[in-house]
Amino acid sequence: MNTRTLQRAIEAIPTSDGAGVKLRRSLGQTAWARLDPFLMLDHFSTENPDDYIAGFPAHPHRGFETVTYMLDGHLRHEDHLGHTGDLKSGGVQWMTAGRGIVHSEMPQQEQGRMRGFQLWINLPAKEKMKPAGYRDIQADEIPVATLPGGGRVKVIAGTLVQDGRATPGPIQGLSTDPLYFDVELPAGATFAHAVPAGYHAFVYPFEGSLEIGPEGSRRLLKTHSAGVLSDGDSVELTGGPDGSRVILLAGRPLLEPIVQYGPFVMNTREEIEQAIRDYQSGALTAH
Ligand code: FE2
């Protein structure tokens, strides 16, 4: 076993998006802060309605997937195709923008806590223009496994294997073969899991700090930082002094050129110019 170590930490920076939703951006804060196939990770966490109430009014996407994991709160999603969905605490919306979507993501609460993540995952060139699609996953469809050393794992994508027992998550079989776990660890408890060599992997502690790597050479990662892991065939995560709650992501890199213009992510400049023209003419949503 070659256990992955902490290679680089990308500290989240405060920013805002949509109509003024306050969030923390780690991956994707610059073009150099991506981790193929992961383009961006936004974390929103606030009790103040002024930070979220304006939401994300109608906006387009093309060429990738957006994955929204709601920890606390209620967002209503509507798109130009008439698809609507309610994203409630503990639920996930896995949206494949493909050739184009125009949608809004609006809070359905006027007070209380709003907390969660939006992750952008790239699509391979051959899938960038496929029709848009959704998976709306409710909290009770996400399996939760208890860890023998304390703690638990929610399996959103990929399969958890503990002592030869497999717990598959609801998202399987995508080209990037993503693994998406929400891991809670008491102080000092360790979670070890296989991750295929060659896949890119990172962790993001959103409660408490996290220790990464094998015993004897662990490195501490602060809360609200994306920790990019070295290559290897397994990960070993240990709860920090106050315990940890983290998301662990891994995926098969696409190794293709990335040209991004806001919510359009393609392979060439020409394709971006086409996306802008299609959005302006209405062709982006003419399906
Ligand atoms: Fe969006």
GROMACS .gro file of N, CA, C and O and ligand atoms in nm, residues 59 61 103 105, ligand 1:
model
   17
   59HIS      N    1  -2.921   3.145  -1.483
   59HIS     CA    2  -2.786   3.153  -1.541
   59HIS      C    3  -2.759   3.025  -1.620
   59HIS      O    4  -2.819   2.921  -1.592
   61HIS      N    5  -2.515   2.708  -1.807
   61HIS     CA    6  -2.395   2.624  -1.793
   61HIS      C    7  -2.381   2.543  -1.922
   61HIS      O    8  -2.482   2.507  -1.984
  103HIS      N    9  -3.065   2.769  -1.559
  103HIS     CA   10  -3.142   2.734  -1.440
  103HIS      C   11  -3.127   2.838  -1.330
  103HIS      O   12  -3.041   2.926  -1.336
  105GLU      N   13  -3.132   2.867  -0.886
  105GLU     CA   14  -3.121   2.793  -0.761
  105GLU      C   15  -3.154   2.893  -0.650
  105GLU      O   16  -3.072   2.979  -0.619
  288FE2     FE   17  -2.583   2.688  -1.166
   0.00000   0.00000   0.00000
